Amino acid sequence: MANVRIDRVTKVYGGDVVAVREANLEVHDEEFVVFVGPSGCGKSTMLRMIAGLEEITEGDIYIDERRVTDVLPKDRDIAMVFQNYALYPHMTVYRNMAFGLKLRRVPKAEIDGRVRGAADILGITKLLERRPRALSGGERQRVAVGRAIVRDPKVFLFDEPLSNLDAKLRVQMRAEINKLHTRLQATMVYVTHDQTEAMTMGDRIVVLDGGVIQQIDTPLRLYDHPHNRFVAGFIGSPPMNFVDGELNGAGDGRVFEANGVRLELPPESAAALDDRADGPVTMGIRPEHIRPDGAFVAGSPGSAIHAGVDVVEPLGSEILVYLAAGEQTMIAKIEPSVMPRVGETMDVALDLERVHFFDADTGESLTD
Ligand code: ADP
């Protein structure tokens, strides 16, 4: 197994489309790193450059400390699993899995051992003599993964491998790929546009937007300490609520004010914002940190909000409540024991220890 190092890599398509800009990243040996971001953010381009399927405009890529920038894909010792499986329709599962090894003139007995070993790991031994058209989507995806495993590559690359599967199967395959990672102790790089998939699979997540890496961190650090408004809004569902307003006052009297929301900042938050002059900022609060419980509201006079209930979405284990306060709308995620009704008003309080502030212009976090 191996590490992957991306060193100031830029990719420009056709002279003017900058798909990736000055990316720096080290994927450690045996690590599972996920690239996530909206469509067009450059995540597939990053993966394809590691695979050697896309030329690098500037910078270098190293696999296992060997510079591979100009090395052909077949000589990089990587295996890639694609979204569309890319299986040969006229070959059986066995031959699909064996094909790459055969091309490399691996002895027949060894091929057989590797194919059967991988099939066993993936639970597809019974399918070895079938052709791809006689397989379900999930089974095809397993075969595609099996084809990667038999190669015993230094690095596994996954390009949105689960996006053609239905929701239930996706969750199941997600867990299987996680288990596979633990079992093989392999270095894996995985691309998805789905933040839940990223959060549940990655040791670390690379969040991309507009071809620029926004933050590289563990799932929980990304969730609790987003470096900017983009990351804060992209990770988490429903997304973080944002309120544009102003910082005013000084020292102990620091407040955040917007139409409908007024927060008296506790000393810790005020201290974090000490260097910040009064003026426009964006406040961010996650839905679960807007709380309706009476004791909390009573004990939080500095962050209480009297809001109208616009929409109620019961999800079973929790309820989403769309609140309106002044010009602000916010989503609160609350326990089902409280069942607010549309059209009523509701008292809630923001957990001030979980409030984020962002620069109104750059979106940079002022608190993390
Ligand atoms: P993602 O995988 O995050 O959806 P991509 O890496 O596929 O994004 O694309 C990043 C950007 O590069 C997009 O703006 C896309 O339109 C552009 N792009 C991708 N491939 C090509 C190409 N072959 N030629 C020109 N532009 C491309």
mmCIF file of C-alpha atoms and ligand atoms in Angstrom:
data_model
loop_
_atom_site.group_PDB
_atom_site.id
_atom_site.type_symbol
_atom_site.label_atom_id
_atom_site.label_comp_id
_atom_site.label_asym_id
_atom_site.label_seq_id
_atom_site.Cartn_x
_atom_site.Cartn_y
_atom_site.Cartn_z
ATOM 1 C CA MET A 1 0.000 0.000 0.000
ATOM 2 C CA ALA A 2 1.028 3.573 -0.374
ATOM 3 C CA ASN A 3 0.500 7.242 0.188
ATOM 4 C CA VAL A 4 -0.554 9.708 -2.499
ATOM 5 C CA ARG A 5 0.812 13.219 -2.572
ATOM 6 C CA ILE A 6 -0.728 15.991 -4.639
ATOM 7 C CA ASP A 7 1.660 18.882 -4.889
ATOM 8 C CA ARG A 8 0.370 22.263 -6.118
ATOM 9 C CA VAL A 9 -1.691 20.644 -8.843
ATOM 10 C CA THR A 10 -3.636 22.774 -11.291
ATOM 11 C CA LYS A 11 -5.755 21.536 -14.166
ATOM 12 C CA VAL A 12 -6.886 23.813 -16.972
ATOM 13 C CA TYR A 13 -9.123 22.417 -19.720
ATOM 14 C CA GLY A 14 -8.942 23.948 -23.168
ATOM 15 C CA GLY A 15 -6.887 26.956 -22.112
ATOM 16 C CA ASP A 16 -9.454 28.658 -19.896
ATOM 17 C CA VAL A 17 -11.533 26.258 -17.765
ATOM 18 C CA VAL A 18 -9.687 25.978 -14.451
ATOM 19 C CA ALA A 19 -11.065 22.714 -13.061
ATOM 20 C CA VAL A 20 -8.581 22.417 -10.164
ATOM 21 C CA ARG A 21 -6.494 25.246 -8.737
ATOM 22 C CA GLU A 22 -3.257 24.716 -6.779
ATOM 23 C CA ALA A 23 -4.409 21.648 -4.885
ATOM 24 C CA ASN A 24 -2.206 20.299 -2.095
ATOM 25 C CA LEU A 25 -3.026 17.076 -0.310
ATOM 26 C CA GLU A 26 -1.405 14.043 1.207
ATOM 27 C CA VAL A 27 -3.429 10.850 1.432
ATOM 28 C CA HIS A 28 -1.685 8.706 4.028
ATOM 29 C CA ASP A 29 -0.971 5.017 3.733
ATOM 30 C CA GLU A 30 -4.138 2.971 4.493
ATOM 31 C CA GLU A 31 -6.259 6.099 4.707
ATOM 32 C CA PHE A 32 -9.763 6.474 3.235
ATOM 33 C CA VAL A 33 -10.072 9.970 1.817
ATOM 34 C CA VAL A 34 -13.259 11.266 0.224
ATOM 35 C CA PHE A 35 -13.454 14.147 -2.260
ATOM 36 C CA VAL A 36 -16.824 15.850 -1.983
ATOM 37 C CA GLY A 37 -18.414 18.938 -3.474
ATOM 38 C CA PRO A 38 -21.170 20.066 -5.817
ATOM 39 C CA SER A 39 -21.272 19.096 -9.470
ATOM 40 C CA GLY A 40 -18.443 20.703 -11.424
ATOM 41 C CA CYS A 41 -16.241 21.421 -8.368
ATOM 42 C CA GLY A 42 -13.347 19.416 -9.838
ATOM 43 C CA LYS A 43 -13.503 16.215 -7.788
ATOM 44 C CA SER A 44 -13.541 13.791 -10.743
ATOM 45 C CA THR A 45 -10.747 15.736 -12.371
ATOM 46 C CA MET A 46 -8.650 15.330 -9.204
ATOM 47 C CA LEU A 47 -9.277 11.588 -9.150
ATOM 48 C CA ARG A 48 -8.615 11.201 -12.854
ATOM 49 C CA MET A 49 -5.309 13.032 -12.493
ATOM 50 C CA ILE A 50 -4.266 10.580 -9.754
ATOM 51 C CA ALA A 51 -5.277 7.735 -12.080
ATOM 52 C CA GLY A 52 -3.347 9.262 -14.975
ATOM 53 C CA LEU A 53 -6.472 9.575 -17.125
ATOM 54 C CA GLU A 54 -6.128 13.349 -17.248
ATOM 55 C CA GLU A 55 -2.974 15.324 -17.934
ATOM 56 C CA ILE A 56 -1.802 17.642 -15.168
ATOM 57 C CA THR A 57 -1.373 21.262 -16.247
ATOM 58 C CA GLU A 58 0.880 22.278 -13.357
ATOM 59 C CA GLY A 59 2.281 20.585 -10.262
ATOM 60 C CA ASP A 60 3.072 16.964 -9.484
ATOM 61 C CA ILE A 61 1.522 13.784 -8.162
ATOM 62 C CA TYR A 62 3.448 11.161 -6.206
ATOM 63 C CA ILE A 63 2.323 7.625 -5.390
ATOM 64 C CA ASP A 64 4.398 5.903 -2.751
ATOM 65 C CA GLU A 65 6.877 8.803 -3.077
ATOM 66 C CA ARG A 66 7.418 8.064 -6.770
ATOM 67 C CA ARG A 67 6.663 10.959 -9.085
ATOM 68 C CA VAL A 68 3.979 9.688 -11.454
ATOM 69 C CA THR A 69 3.010 12.929 -13.173
ATOM 70 C CA ASP A 70 4.090 11.590 -16.557
ATOM 71 C CA VAL A 71 3.607 7.878 -15.883
ATOM 72 C CA LEU A 72 0.962 6.006 -17.904
ATOM 73 C CA PRO A 73 -2.162 4.877 -16.007
ATOM 74 C CA LYS A 74 -1.297 1.197 -16.426
ATOM 75 C CA ASP A 75 2.081 1.742 -14.795
ATOM 76 C CA ARG A 76 0.804 3.640 -11.737
ATOM 77 C CA ASP A 77 -0.286 0.594 -9.739
ATOM 78 C CA ILE A 78 -3.746 1.959 -9.044
ATOM 79 C CA ALA A 79 -7.174 0.420 -9.632
ATOM 80 C CA MET A 80 -10.233 2.484 -10.381
ATOM 81 C CA VAL A 81 -13.898 1.641 -9.855
ATOM 82 C CA PHE A 82 -16.260 3.611 -12.054
ATOM 83 C CA GLN A 83 -19.844 4.735 -11.628
ATOM 84 C CA ASN A 84 -21.005 2.788 -14.691
ATOM 85 C CA TYR A 85 -19.100 -0.377 -13.610
ATOM 86 C CA ALA A 86 -17.387 -0.626 -17.024
ATOM 87 C CA LEU A 87 -17.763 -4.403 -17.230
ATOM 88 C CA TYR A 88 -17.279 -6.318 -20.482
ATOM 89 C CA PRO A 89 -20.796 -7.570 -21.372
ATOM 90 C CA HIS A 90 -19.676 -10.631 -23.328
ATOM 91 C CA MET A 91 -17.414 -11.968 -20.556
ATOM 92 C CA THR A 92 -18.453 -13.892 -17.452
ATOM 93 C CA VAL A 93 -17.889 -12.366 -14.036
ATOM 94 C CA TYR A 94 -14.843 -14.607 -13.641
ATOM 95 C CA ARG A 95 -13.306 -13.424 -16.895
ATOM 96 C CA ASN A 96 -14.164 -9.811 -16.161
ATOM 97 C CA MET A 97 -12.233 -10.077 -12.929
ATOM 98 C CA ALA A 98 -9.382 -12.073 -14.446
ATOM 99 C CA PHE A 99 -8.955 -9.983 -17.580
ATOM 100 C CA GLY A 100 -6.544 -7.349 -16.253
ATOM 101 C CA LEU A 101 -4.301 -9.989 -14.703
ATOM 102 C CA LYS A 102 -4.288 -12.015 -17.908
ATOM 103 C CA LEU A 103 -3.107 -8.969 -19.833
ATOM 104 C CA ARG A 104 -0.261 -8.692 -17.361
ATOM 105 C CA ARG A 105 0.596 -12.337 -17.968
ATOM 106 C CA VAL A 106 0.019 -13.362 -14.372
ATOM 107 C CA PRO A 107 0.180 -17.205 -14.165
ATOM 108 C CA LYS A 108 -3.193 -18.917 -14.464
ATOM 109 C CA ALA A 109 -3.128 -20.562 -11.042
ATOM 110 C CA GLU A 110 -2.397 -17.248 -9.374
ATOM 111 C CA ILE A 111 -5.199 -15.547 -11.309
ATOM 112 C CA ASP A 112 -7.586 -18.238 -10.168
ATOM 113 C CA GLY A 113 -6.551 -17.830 -6.542
ATOM 114 C CA ARG A 114 -6.931 -14.066 -6.648
ATOM 115 C CA VAL A 115 -10.309 -14.096 -8.434
ATOM 116 C CA ARG A 116 -11.738 -16.685 -6.044
ATOM 117 C CA GLY A 117 -10.296 -14.849 -3.037
ATOM 118 C CA ALA A 118 -11.865 -11.549 -4.114
ATOM 119 C CA ALA A 119 -15.169 -13.244 -4.963
ATOM 120 C CA ASP A 120 -15.202 -14.745 -1.492
ATOM 121 C CA ILE A 121 -14.572 -11.382 0.180
ATOM 122 C CA LEU A 122 -17.417 -9.822 -1.817
ATOM 123 C CA GLY A 123 -19.833 -12.756 -1.562
ATOM 124 C CA ILE A 124 -20.117 -13.219 -5.324
ATOM 125 C CA THR A 125 -18.644 -16.717 -5.715
ATOM 126 C CA LYS A 126 -21.980 -18.041 -6.966
ATOM 127 C CA LEU A 127 -22.053 -15.435 -9.706
ATOM 128 C CA LEU A 128 -18.668 -16.188 -11.276
ATOM 129 C CA GLU A 129 -20.087 -17.906 -14.355
ATOM 130 C CA ARG A 130 -22.797 -15.319 -15.052
ATOM 131 C CA ARG A 131 -22.554 -12.482 -17.524
ATOM 132 C CA PRO A 132 -23.086 -8.890 -16.382
ATOM 133 C CA ARG A 133 -26.551 -8.579 -17.916
ATOM 134 C CA ALA A 134 -27.770 -11.327 -15.584
ATOM 135 C CA LEU A 135 -26.705 -9.334 -12.508
ATOM 136 C CA SER A 136 -28.443 -6.676 -10.432
ATOM 137 C CA GLY A 137 -26.902 -3.207 -10.108
ATOM 138 C CA GLY A 138 -25.467 -4.031 -6.698
ATOM 139 C CA GLU A 139 -23.944 -7.276 -7.970
ATOM 140 C CA ARG A 140 -22.377 -5.510 -10.932
ATOM 141 C CA GLN A 141 -20.862 -2.976 -8.597
ATOM 142 C CA ARG A 142 -19.402 -5.793 -6.497
ATOM 143 C CA VAL A 143 -17.847 -7.305 -9.606
ATOM 144 C CA ALA A 144 -16.353 -3.929 -10.489
ATOM 145 C CA VAL A 145 -14.874 -3.718 -6.989
ATOM 146 C CA GLY A 146 -13.679 -7.326 -7.299
ATOM 147 C CA ARG A 147 -11.844 -6.466 -10.466
ATOM 148 C CA ALA A 148 -10.004 -3.774 -8.534
ATOM 149 C CA ILE A 149 -9.203 -6.070 -5.594
ATOM 150 C CA VAL A 150 -7.598 -8.810 -7.726
ATOM 151 C CA ARG A 151 -5.097 -6.273 -8.978
ATOM 152 C CA ASP A 152 -3.839 -5.758 -5.409
ATOM 153 C CA PRO A 153 -3.083 -2.152 -6.281
ATOM 154 C CA LYS A 154 -1.178 0.380 -4.217
ATOM 155 C CA VAL A 155 -4.214 2.696 -4.266
ATOM 156 C CA PHE A 156 -7.937 2.175 -4.930
ATOM 157 C CA LEU A 157 -9.777 5.007 -6.664
ATOM 158 C CA PHE A 158 -13.594 5.163 -6.628
ATOM 159 C CA ASP A 159 -15.495 7.540 -8.906
ATOM 160 C CA GLU A 160 -19.060 7.890 -7.551
ATOM 161 C CA PRO A 161 -19.397 4.083 -7.538
ATOM 162 C CA LEU A 162 -22.775 4.000 -5.800
ATOM 163 C CA SER A 163 -24.706 6.675 -7.643
ATOM 164 C CA ASN A 164 -26.476 4.237 -9.976
ATOM 165 C CA LEU A 165 -27.871 2.205 -7.099
ATOM 166 C CA ASP A 166 -31.170 2.766 -5.310
ATOM 167 C CA ALA A 167 -31.116 4.428 -1.893
ATOM 168 C CA LYS A 168 -31.291 1.259 0.192
ATOM 169 C CA LEU A 169 -28.605 -0.567 -1.730
ATOM 170 C CA ARG A 170 -26.414 2.522 -1.595
ATOM 171 C CA VAL A 171 -26.488 2.503 2.189
ATOM 172 C CA GLN A 172 -25.673 -1.218 2.213
ATOM 173 C CA MET A 173 -22.794 -0.909 -0.284
ATOM 174 C CA ARG A 174 -21.463 2.066 1.645
ATOM 175 C CA ALA A 175 -21.082 -0.150 4.698
ATOM 176 C CA GLU A 176 -19.538 -2.907 2.589
ATOM 177 C CA ILE A 177 -16.917 -0.614 1.127
ATOM 178 C CA ASN A 178 -16.151 0.587 4.657
ATOM 179 C CA LYS A 179 -15.662 -3.002 5.771
ATOM 180 C CA LEU A 180 -13.558 -3.719 2.727
ATOM 181 C CA HIS A 181 -11.316 -0.809 3.626
ATOM 182 C CA THR A 182 -10.817 -2.168 7.124
ATOM 183 C CA ARG A 183 -10.187 -5.676 5.826
ATOM 184 C CA LEU A 184 -7.766 -4.758 3.050
ATOM 185 C CA GLN A 185 -6.126 -1.917 4.976
ATOM 186 C CA ALA A 186 -5.805 -0.214 1.635
ATOM 187 C CA THR A 187 -5.270 3.395 0.648
ATOM 188 C CA MET A 188 -8.528 4.541 -0.913
ATOM 189 C CA VAL A 189 -9.638 7.761 -2.579
ATOM 190 C CA TYR A 190 -13.363 8.094 -3.139
ATOM 191 C CA VAL A 191 -15.351 10.732 -5.031
ATOM 192 C CA THR A 192 -18.953 11.585 -4.261
ATOM 193 C CA HIS A 193 -21.294 14.568 -4.448
ATOM 194 C CA ASP A 194 -23.249 13.185 -1.499
ATOM 195 C CA GLN A 195 -22.203 14.698 1.798
ATOM 196 C CA THR A 196 -23.803 11.899 3.836
ATOM 197 C CA GLU A 197 -21.759 9.330 1.921
ATOM 198 C CA ALA A 198 -18.655 11.428 2.527
ATOM 199 C CA MET A 199 -19.369 11.801 6.246
ATOM 200 C CA THR A 200 -19.985 8.088 6.787
ATOM 201 C CA MET A 201 -17.049 6.776 4.771
ATOM 202 C CA GLY A 202 -14.100 9.096 5.013
ATOM 203 C CA ASP A 203 -11.283 9.022 7.550
ATOM 204 C CA ARG A 204 -10.791 12.496 6.165
ATOM 205 C CA ILE A 205 -12.852 14.522 3.739
ATOM 206 C CA VAL A 206 -11.639 17.003 1.150
ATOM 207 C CA VAL A 207 -14.327 19.594 0.435
ATOM 208 C CA LEU A 208 -13.998 21.233 -2.974
ATOM 209 C CA ASP A 209 -15.764 24.195 -4.489
ATOM 210 C CA GLY A 210 -14.980 25.907 -7.762
ATOM 211 C CA GLY A 211 -11.825 23.824 -8.231
ATOM 212 C CA VAL A 212 -10.390 24.982 -4.901
ATOM 213 C CA ILE A 213 -9.914 22.825 -1.800
ATOM 214 C CA GLN A 214 -11.975 24.489 0.935
ATOM 215 C CA GLN A 215 -11.053 22.273 3.868
ATOM 216 C CA ILE A 216 -9.425 18.911 4.577
ATOM 217 C CA ASP A 217 -10.543 17.403 7.854
ATOM 218 C CA THR A 218 -12.168 14.524 9.695
ATOM 219 C CA PRO A 219 -15.967 14.327 9.337
ATOM 220 C CA LEU A 220 -16.631 15.619 12.835
ATOM 221 C CA ARG A 221 -14.154 18.491 12.596
ATOM 222 C CA LEU A 222 -15.784 19.555 9.335
ATOM 223 C CA TYR A 223 -19.169 19.460 10.992
ATOM 224 C CA ASP A 224 -18.207 21.266 14.184
ATOM 225 C CA HIS A 225 -15.463 23.547 12.898
ATOM 226 C CA PRO A 226 -16.085 24.519 9.280
ATOM 227 C CA HIS A 227 -13.478 26.965 8.044
ATOM 228 C CA ASN A 228 -15.882 28.895 5.890
ATOM 229 C CA ARG A 229 -19.495 29.407 5.032
ATOM 230 C CA PHE A 230 -19.346 27.093 2.026
ATOM 231 C CA VAL A 231 -18.193 24.112 4.097
ATOM 232 C CA ALA A 232 -20.641 25.017 6.868
ATOM 233 C CA GLY A 233 -23.533 24.997 4.406
ATOM 234 C CA PHE A 234 -22.454 21.963 2.387
ATOM 235 C CA ILE A 235 -21.876 19.537 5.250
ATOM 236 C CA GLY A 236 -24.990 18.698 7.280
ATOM 237 C CA SER A 237 -28.618 18.018 6.442
ATOM 238 C CA PRO A 238 -30.755 20.023 6.723
ATOM 239 C CA PRO A 239 -28.048 22.616 6.234
ATOM 240 C CA MET A 240 -26.820 25.148 8.753
ATOM 241 C CA ASN A 241 -29.051 28.228 9.059
ATOM 242 C CA PHE A 242 -27.428 31.512 8.090
ATOM 243 C CA VAL A 243 -28.527 34.954 9.226
ATOM 244 C CA ASP A 244 -26.966 38.135 7.869
ATOM 245 C CA GLY A 245 -26.651 40.815 10.512
ATOM 246 C CA GLU A 246 -24.261 43.061 12.430
ATOM 247 C CA LEU A 247 -21.895 42.833 15.338
ATOM 248 C CA ASN A 248 -22.290 45.693 17.766
ATOM 249 C CA GLY A 249 -21.158 46.724 21.236
ATOM 250 C CA ALA A 250 -17.933 45.935 22.997
ATOM 251 C CA GLY A 251 -16.496 43.499 25.550
ATOM 252 C CA ASP A 252 -19.222 41.912 27.661
ATOM 253 C CA GLY A 253 -21.863 43.847 25.777
ATOM 254 C CA ARG A 254 -21.079 42.320 22.365
ATOM 255 C CA VAL A 255 -24.255 41.548 20.465
ATOM 256 C CA PHE A 256 -25.249 40.171 17.092
ATOM 257 C CA GLU A 257 -28.277 41.904 15.647
ATOM 258 C CA ALA A 258 -30.442 41.160 12.662
ATOM 259 C CA ASN A 259 -34.073 41.768 11.956
ATOM 260 C CA GLY A 260 -35.808 39.157 14.125
ATOM 261 C CA VAL A 261 -32.690 37.808 15.849
ATOM 262 C CA ARG A 262 -30.678 39.393 18.675
ATOM 263 C CA LEU A 263 -27.920 37.443 20.413
ATOM 264 C CA GLU A 264 -25.991 38.549 23.490
ATOM 265 C CA LEU A 265 -22.671 36.849 23.031
ATOM 266 C CA PRO A 266 -21.160 34.951 25.949
ATOM 267 C CA PRO A 267 -17.588 35.866 26.952
ATOM 268 C CA GLU A 268 -16.001 33.000 24.948
ATOM 269 C CA SER A 269 -17.669 33.967 21.671
ATOM 270 C CA ALA A 270 -17.076 37.633 22.351
ATOM 271 C CA ALA A 271 -13.386 36.886 22.983
ATOM 272 C CA ALA A 272 -13.107 34.959 19.706
ATOM 273 C CA LEU A 273 -14.501 38.015 17.940
ATOM 274 C CA ASP A 274 -12.388 40.498 19.890
ATOM 275 C CA ASP A 275 -10.368 41.616 16.878
ATOM 276 C CA ARG A 276 -13.453 42.043 14.800
ATOM 277 C CA ALA A 277 -14.723 45.593 14.326
ATOM 278 C CA ASP A 278 -18.440 46.198 14.551
ATOM 279 C CA GLY A 279 -20.189 45.673 11.242
ATOM 280 C CA PRO A 280 -21.780 43.103 8.962
ATOM 281 C CA VAL A 281 -21.245 39.387 9.636
ATOM 282 C CA THR A 282 -23.152 36.187 8.934
ATOM 283 C CA MET A 283 -24.260 34.093 11.877
ATOM 284 C CA GLY A 284 -24.615 30.332 11.433
ATOM 285 C CA ILE A 285 -26.480 27.844 13.616
ATOM 286 C CA ARG A 286 -27.226 24.187 12.932
ATOM 287 C CA PRO A 287 -30.884 23.063 13.115
ATOM 288 C CA GLU A 288 -30.291 20.869 16.181
ATOM 289 C CA HIS A 289 -28.810 23.787 18.093
ATOM 290 C CA ILE A 290 -32.052 25.741 18.000
ATOM 291 C CA ARG A 291 -33.814 24.342 21.058
ATOM 292 C CA PRO A 292 -37.413 24.577 22.242
ATOM 293 C CA ASP A 293 -37.111 22.943 25.680
ATOM 294 C CA GLY A 294 -38.548 25.223 28.339
ATOM 295 C CA ALA A 295 -35.676 25.076 30.831
ATOM 296 C CA PHE A 296 -33.116 25.842 28.163
ATOM 297 C CA VAL A 297 -35.156 28.732 26.761
ATOM 298 C CA ALA A 298 -35.720 30.145 30.246
ATOM 299 C CA GLY A 299 -32.004 29.902 31.005
ATOM 300 C CA SER A 300 -30.961 31.524 27.718
ATOM 301 C CA PRO A 301 -32.423 35.038 27.736
ATOM 302 C CA GLY A 302 -29.545 36.248 25.562
ATOM 303 C CA SER A 303 -30.523 34.045 22.634
ATOM 304 C CA ALA A 304 -34.261 33.530 22.937
ATOM 305 C CA ILE A 305 -36.390 33.944 19.830
ATOM 306 C CA HIS A 306 -40.126 34.187 19.574
ATOM 307 C CA ALA A 307 -40.869 32.673 16.168
ATOM 308 C CA GLY A 308 -43.791 31.748 13.986
ATOM 309 C CA VAL A 309 -44.151 28.139 12.827
ATOM 310 C CA ASP A 310 -44.331 28.046 9.013
ATOM 311 C CA VAL A 311 -43.914 24.365 8.199
ATOM 312 C CA VAL A 312 -43.667 21.192 10.282
ATOM 313 C CA GLU A 313 -42.022 18.066 8.864
ATOM 314 C CA PRO A 314 -42.255 15.018 11.152
ATOM 315 C CA LEU A 315 -39.495 12.565 10.223
ATOM 316 C CA GLY A 316 -40.217 9.964 12.863
ATOM 317 C CA SER A 317 -37.148 10.224 15.039
ATOM 318 C CA GLU A 318 -37.194 14.020 14.886
ATOM 319 C CA ILE A 319 -39.209 16.942 13.591
ATOM 320 C CA LEU A 320 -38.069 19.728 11.313
ATOM 321 C CA VAL A 321 -39.738 23.047 12.092
ATOM 322 C CA TYR A 322 -39.443 25.990 9.721
ATOM 323 C CA LEU A 323 -39.429 29.083 11.908
ATOM 324 C CA ALA A 324 -40.005 32.696 10.958
ATOM 325 C CA ALA A 325 -38.680 35.524 13.124
ATOM 326 C CA GLY A 326 -38.744 39.030 11.682
ATOM 327 C CA GLU A 327 -37.169 38.737 8.246
ATOM 328 C CA GLN A 328 -35.382 35.488 9.124
ATOM 329 C CA THR A 329 -36.373 31.949 8.387
ATOM 330 C CA MET A 330 -34.598 29.099 10.104
ATOM 331 C CA ILE A 331 -35.007 25.344 10.358
ATOM 332 C CA ALA A 332 -34.948 23.749 13.796
ATOM 333 C CA LYS A 333 -34.513 20.014 14.327
ATOM 334 C CA ILE A 334 -36.362 19.061 17.491
ATOM 335 C CA GLU A 335 -37.490 15.980 19.393
ATOM 336 C CA PRO A 336 -40.875 14.539 18.464
ATOM 337 C CA SER A 337 -42.134 15.004 22.028
ATOM 338 C CA VAL A 338 -42.833 18.616 21.097
ATOM 339 C CA MET A 339 -45.297 18.866 18.221
ATOM 340 C CA PRO A 340 -45.691 22.466 17.136
ATOM 341 C CA ARG A 341 -48.561 23.459 14.896
ATOM 342 C CA VAL A 342 -48.375 25.521 11.763
ATOM 343 C CA GLY A 343 -49.532 29.073 12.374
ATOM 344 C CA GLU A 344 -48.704 29.002 16.082
ATOM 345 C CA THR A 345 -45.778 30.759 17.674
ATOM 346 C CA MET A 346 -42.969 29.052 19.472
ATOM 347 C CA ASP A 347 -40.238 30.106 21.889
ATOM 348 C CA VAL A 348 -36.819 28.734 21.134
ATOM 349 C CA ALA A 349 -33.275 29.630 22.106
ATOM 350 C CA LEU A 350 -30.036 29.277 20.180
ATOM 351 C CA ASP A 351 -27.250 27.348 21.846
ATOM 352 C CA LEU A 352 -24.711 30.153 21.933
ATOM 353 C CA GLU A 353 -21.828 27.746 22.393
ATOM 354 C CA ARG A 354 -22.637 26.315 18.966
ATOM 355 C CA VAL A 355 -23.078 29.561 17.060
ATOM 356 C CA HIS A 356 -20.664 30.312 14.200
ATOM 357 C CA PHE A 357 -19.796 33.655 12.665
ATOM 358 C CA PHE A 358 -18.532 34.229 9.149
ATOM 359 C CA ASP A 359 -17.086 37.243 7.378
ATOM 360 C CA ALA A 360 -19.954 38.727 5.382
ATOM 361 C CA ASP A 361 -17.749 39.259 2.294
ATOM 362 C CA THR A 362 -15.238 36.403 2.197
ATOM 363 C CA GLY A 363 -17.293 33.767 4.055
ATOM 364 C CA GLU A 364 -14.227 32.898 6.187
ATOM 365 C CA SER A 365 -15.098 31.670 9.670
ATOM 366 C CA LEU A 366 -14.390 34.176 12.430
ATOM 367 C CA THR A 367 -14.853 31.623 15.179
ATOM 368 C CA ASP A 368 -13.007 28.463 13.995
HETATM 369 P P1 ADP B 1 -17.092 17.142 -10.698
HETATM 370 O O1 ADP B 1 -16.518 15.783 -10.791
HETATM 371 O O2 ADP B 1 -16.846 17.784 -9.380
HETATM 372 O O3 ADP B 1 -18.532 17.227 -11.092
HETATM 373 P P2 ADP B 1 -15.304 17.723 -12.912
HETATM 374 O O4 ADP B 1 -13.976 17.431 -12.343
HETATM 375 O O5 ADP B 1 -15.915 16.700 -13.793
HETATM 376 O O6 ADP B 1 -16.318 18.091 -11.731
HETATM 377 O O7 ADP B 1 -15.252 19.093 -13.711
HETATM 378 C C1 ADP B 1 -14.681 20.272 -13.194
HETATM 379 C C2 ADP B 1 -14.824 21.393 -14.208
HETATM 380 O O8 ADP B 1 -14.072 21.088 -15.384
HETATM 381 C C3 ADP B 1 -16.243 21.644 -14.687
HETATM 382 O O9 ADP B 1 -16.393 23.016 -14.875
HETATM 383 C C4 ADP B 1 -16.310 20.890 -15.981
HETATM 384 O O10 ADP B 1 -17.254 21.476 -16.861
HETATM 385 C C5 ADP B 1 -14.904 21.055 -16.500
HETATM 386 N N1 ADP B 1 -14.485 19.912 -17.361
HETATM 387 C C6 ADP B 1 -14.425 18.617 -16.985
HETATM 388 N N2 ADP B 1 -13.958 17.837 -17.990
HETATM 389 C C7 ADP B 1 -13.724 18.680 -19.028
HETATM 390 C C8 ADP B 1 -13.228 18.495 -20.357
HETATM 391 N N3 ADP B 1 -12.873 17.286 -20.808
HETATM 392 N N4 ADP B 1 -13.126 19.590 -21.148
HETATM 393 C C9 ADP B 1 -13.460 20.816 -20.684
HETATM 394 N N5 ADP B 1 -13.924 21.050 -19.451
HETATM 395 C C10 ADP B 1 -14.051 20.005 -18.620
#
